[in-house]
């Protein structure tokens, strides 16, 4: 995931393929693919001007080219 200013984000296609998840205060918005379940992006509660984007969901982008940090989900349990 990488953080960007919300004004720099534009969803080009696939909006109908996304599912919205909210919890607690229902201010943050977390989006997931309805088909495969992958997290795509989220609007932050703590920084309403910032947006988190899953680099792995972008065409022609190698997440390893960015200093975004890596998490191995298998090792988190």
PDB file of N, CA and C in Angstrom, residues 29-68:
ATOM      1  N   UNK A  29     -13.497   4.411   4.381  1.00  0.00           N
ATOM      2  CA  UNK A  29     -14.116   3.550   3.373  1.00  0.00           C
ATOM      3  C   UNK A  29     -13.053   2.609   2.828  1.00  0.00           C
ATOM      4  N   UNK A  30     -13.289   1.311   2.963  1.00  0.00           N
ATOM      5  CA  UNK A  30     -12.357   0.284   2.499  1.00  0.00           C
ATOM      6  C   UNK A  30     -13.002  -0.440   1.321  1.00  0.00           C
ATOM      7  N   UNK A  31     -12.295  -0.490   0.198  1.00  0.00           N
ATOM      8  CA  UNK A  31     -12.855  -1.088  -1.012  1.00  0.00           C
ATOM      9  C   UNK A  31     -12.157  -2.405  -1.341  1.00  0.00           C
ATOM     10  N   UNK A  32     -12.962  -3.387  -1.729  1.00  0.00           N
ATOM     11  CA  UNK A  32     -12.480  -4.727  -2.065  1.00  0.00           C
ATOM     12  C   UNK A  32     -13.120  -5.170  -3.375  1.00  0.00           C
ATOM     13  N   UNK A  33     -12.424  -6.015  -4.121  1.00  0.00           N
ATOM     14  CA  UNK A  33     -12.980  -6.588  -5.340  1.00  0.00           C
ATOM     15  C   UNK A  33     -14.077  -7.587  -4.956  1.00  0.00           C
ATOM     16  N   UNK A  34     -15.263  -7.478  -5.573  1.00  0.00           N
ATOM     17  CA  UNK A  34     -16.371  -8.394  -5.309  1.00  0.00           C
ATOM     18  C   UNK A  34     -16.089  -9.809  -5.793  1.00  0.00           C
ATOM     19  N   UNK A  35     -15.148  -9.972  -6.713  1.00  0.00           N
ATOM     20  CA  UNK A  35     -14.891 -11.274  -7.321  1.00  0.00           C
ATOM     21  C   UNK A  35     -13.788 -12.055  -6.603  1.00  0.00           C
ATOM     22  N   UNK A  36     -12.686 -11.379  -6.298  1.00  0.00           N
ATOM     23  CA  UNK A  36     -11.555 -12.104  -5.689  1.00  0.00           C
ATOM     24  C   UNK A  36     -11.295 -11.712  -4.243  1.00  0.00           C
ATOM     25  N   UNK A  37     -11.890 -10.603  -3.789  1.00  0.00           N
ATOM     26  CA  UNK A  37     -11.756 -10.190  -2.397  1.00  0.00           C
ATOM     27  C   UNK A  37     -10.538  -9.349  -2.069  1.00  0.00           C
ATOM     28  N   UNK A  38      -9.696  -9.039  -3.052  1.00  0.00           N
ATOM     29  CA  UNK A  38      -8.484  -8.274  -2.761  1.00  0.00           C
ATOM     30  C   UNK A  38      -8.831  -6.847  -2.360  1.00  0.00           C
ATOM     31  N   UNK A  39      -8.089  -6.332  -1.394  1.00  0.00           N
ATOM     32  CA  UNK A  39      -8.210  -4.925  -0.987  1.00  0.00           C
ATOM     33  C   UNK A  39      -7.624  -4.063  -2.097  1.00  0.00           C
ATOM     34  N   UNK A  40      -8.361  -3.067  -2.571  1.00  0.00           N
ATOM     35  CA  UNK A  40      -7.866  -2.214  -3.652  1.00  0.00           C
ATOM     36  C   UNK A  40      -7.417  -0.852  -3.142  1.00  0.00           C
ATOM     37  N   UNK A  41      -8.246  -0.218  -2.331  1.00  0.00           N
ATOM     38  CA  UNK A  41      -7.892   1.106  -1.822  1.00  0.00           C
ATOM     39  C   UNK A  41      -8.813   1.479  -0.659  1.00  0.00           C
ATOM     40  N   UNK A  42      -8.440   2.549   0.032  1.00  0.00           N
ATOM     41  CA  UNK A  42      -9.304   3.027   1.108  1.00  0.00           C
ATOM     42  C   UNK A  42      -9.169   4.537   1.290  1.00  0.00           C
ATOM     43  N   UNK A  43     -10.242   5.139   1.751  1.00  0.00           N
ATOM     44  CA  UNK A  43     -10.247   6.539   2.170  1.00  0.00           C
ATOM     45  C   UNK A  43     -10.061   6.534   3.675  1.00  0.00           C
ATOM     46  N   UNK A  44      -9.146   7.340   4.146  1.00  0.00           N
ATOM     47  CA  UNK A  44      -8.776   7.303   5.562  1.00  0.00           C
ATOM     48  C   UNK A  44      -9.680   8.158   6.438  1.00  0.00           C
ATOM     49  N   UNK A  45      -9.927   7.680   7.634  1.00  0.00           N
ATOM     50  CA  UNK A  45     -10.665   8.449   8.642  1.00  0.00           C
ATOM     51  C   UNK A  45      -9.742   9.482   9.270  1.00  0.00           C
ATOM     52  N   UNK A  46      -8.513   9.080   9.594  1.00  0.00           N
ATOM     53  CA  UNK A  46      -7.587   9.968  10.306  1.00  0.00           C
ATOM     54  C   UNK A  46      -7.007  11.049   9.411  1.00  0.00           C
ATOM     55  N   UNK A  47      -7.034  10.838   8.113  1.00  0.00           N
ATOM     56  CA  UNK A  47      -6.546  11.844   7.169  1.00  0.00           C
ATOM     57  C   UNK A  47      -7.491  11.846   5.967  1.00  0.00           C
ATOM     58  N   UNK A  48      -8.573  12.617   6.039  1.00  0.00           N
ATOM     59  CA  UNK A  48      -9.570  12.592   4.975  1.00  0.00           C
ATOM     60  C   UNK A  48      -9.033  13.035   3.612  1.00  0.00           C
ATOM     61  N   UNK A  49      -7.872  13.652   3.583  1.00  0.00           N
ATOM     62  CA  UNK A  49      -7.274  14.076   2.315  1.00  0.00           C
ATOM     63  C   UNK A  49      -6.335  13.034   1.734  1.00  0.00           C
ATOM     64  N   UNK A  50      -6.092  11.948   2.484  1.00  0.00           N
ATOM     65  CA  UNK A  50      -5.195  10.896   2.031  1.00  0.00           C
ATOM     66  C   UNK A  50      -5.938   9.635   1.645  1.00  0.00           C
ATOM     67  N   UNK A  51      -5.325   8.881   0.747  1.00  0.00           N
ATOM     68  CA  UNK A  51      -5.929   7.636   0.291  1.00  0.00           C
ATOM     69  C   UNK A  51      -4.848   6.570   0.222  1.00  0.00           C
ATOM     70  N   UNK A  52      -5.169   5.379   0.692  1.00  0.00           N
ATOM     71  CA  UNK A  52      -4.262   4.243   0.583  1.00  0.00           C
ATOM     72  C   UNK A  52      -4.607   3.421  -0.642  1.00  0.00           C
ATOM     73  N   UNK A  53      -3.595   3.062  -1.413  1.00  0.00           N
ATOM     74  CA  UNK A  53      -3.809   2.299  -2.644  1.00  0.00           C
ATOM     75  C   UNK A  53      -2.936   1.062  -2.626  1.00  0.00           C
ATOM     76  N   UNK A  54      -3.518  -0.089  -2.949  1.00  0.00           N
ATOM     77  CA  UNK A  54      -2.778  -1.335  -3.073  1.00  0.00           C
ATOM     78  C   UNK A  54      -2.045  -1.306  -4.410  1.00  0.00           C
ATOM     79  N   UNK A  55      -0.728  -1.149  -4.367  1.00  0.00           N
ATOM     80  CA  UNK A  55       0.063  -1.071  -5.601  1.00  0.00           C
ATOM     81  C   UNK A  55      -0.056  -2.320  -6.456  1.00  0.00           C
ATOM     82  N   UNK A  56      -0.328  -3.450  -5.833  1.00  0.00           N
ATOM     83  CA  UNK A  56      -0.465  -4.694  -6.573  1.00  0.00           C
ATOM     84  C   UNK A  56      -1.695  -4.732  -7.465  1.00  0.00           C
ATOM     85  N   UNK A  57      -2.598  -3.777  -7.316  1.00  0.00           N
ATOM     86  CA  UNK A  57      -3.814  -3.730  -8.137  1.00  0.00           C
ATOM     87  C   UNK A  57      -3.680  -2.821  -9.350  1.00  0.00           C
ATOM     88  N   UNK A  58      -2.524  -2.176  -9.502  1.00  0.00           N
ATOM     89  CA  UNK A  58      -2.348  -1.245 -10.609  1.00  0.00           C
ATOM     90  C   UNK A  58      -1.651  -1.920 -11.774  1.00  0.00           C
ATOM     91  N   UNK A  59      -2.220  -1.732 -12.952  1.00  0.00           N
ATOM     92  CA  UNK A  59      -1.595  -2.265 -14.169  1.00  0.00           C
ATOM     93  C   UNK A  59      -0.247  -1.588 -14.385  1.00  0.00           C
ATOM     94  N   UNK A  60       0.708  -2.358 -14.859  1.00  0.00           N
ATOM     95  CA  UNK A  60       2.028  -1.847 -15.228  1.00  0.00           C
ATOM     96  C   UNK A  60       2.785  -1.187 -14.080  1.00  0.00           C
ATOM     97  N   UNK A  61       2.493  -1.593 -12.847  1.00  0.00           N
ATOM     98  CA  UNK A  61       3.218  -1.076 -11.685  1.00  0.00           C
ATOM     99  C   UNK A  61       3.799  -2.259 -10.928  1.00  0.00           C
ATOM    100  N   UNK A  62       5.094  -2.193 -10.649  1.00  0.00           N
ATOM    101  CA  UNK A  62       5.756  -3.205  -9.829  1.00  0.00           C
ATOM    102  C   UNK A  62       5.892  -2.638  -8.424  1.00  0.00           C
ATOM    103  N   UNK A  63       5.164  -3.185  -7.435  1.00  0.00           N
ATOM    104  CA  UNK A  63       5.220  -2.657  -6.072  1.00  0.00           C
ATOM    105  C   UNK A  63       6.641  -2.611  -5.504  1.00  0.00           C
ATOM    106  N   UNK A  64       7.518  -3.446  -5.994  1.00  0.00           N
ATOM    107  CA  UNK A  64       8.885  -3.459  -5.483  1.00  0.00           C
ATOM    108  C   UNK A  64       9.682  -2.251  -5.953  1.00  0.00           C
ATOM    109  N   UNK A  65       9.155  -1.492  -6.897  1.00  0.00           N
ATOM    110  CA  UNK A  65       9.818  -0.275  -7.358  1.00  0.00           C
ATOM    111  C   UNK A  65       9.589   0.896  -6.404  1.00  0.00           C
ATOM    112  N   UNK A  66       8.732   0.710  -5.390  1.00  0.00           N
ATOM    113  CA  UNK A  66       8.387   1.782  -4.463  1.00  0.00           C
ATOM    114  C   UNK A  66       8.806   1.412  -3.056  1.00  0.00           C
ATOM    115  N   UNK A  67       9.167   2.414  -2.294  1.00  0.00           N
ATOM    116  CA  UNK A  67       9.545   2.203  -0.899  1.00  0.00           C
ATOM    117  C   UNK A  67       8.283   2.266  -0.045  1.00  0.00           C
ATOM    118  N   UNK A  68       7.406   1.285  -0.246  1.00  0.00           N
ATOM    119  CA  UNK A  68       6.132   1.261   0.473  1.00  0.00           C
ATOM    120  C   UNK A  68       6.143   0.251   1.614  1.00  0.00           C
TER     121      UNK A  68
END
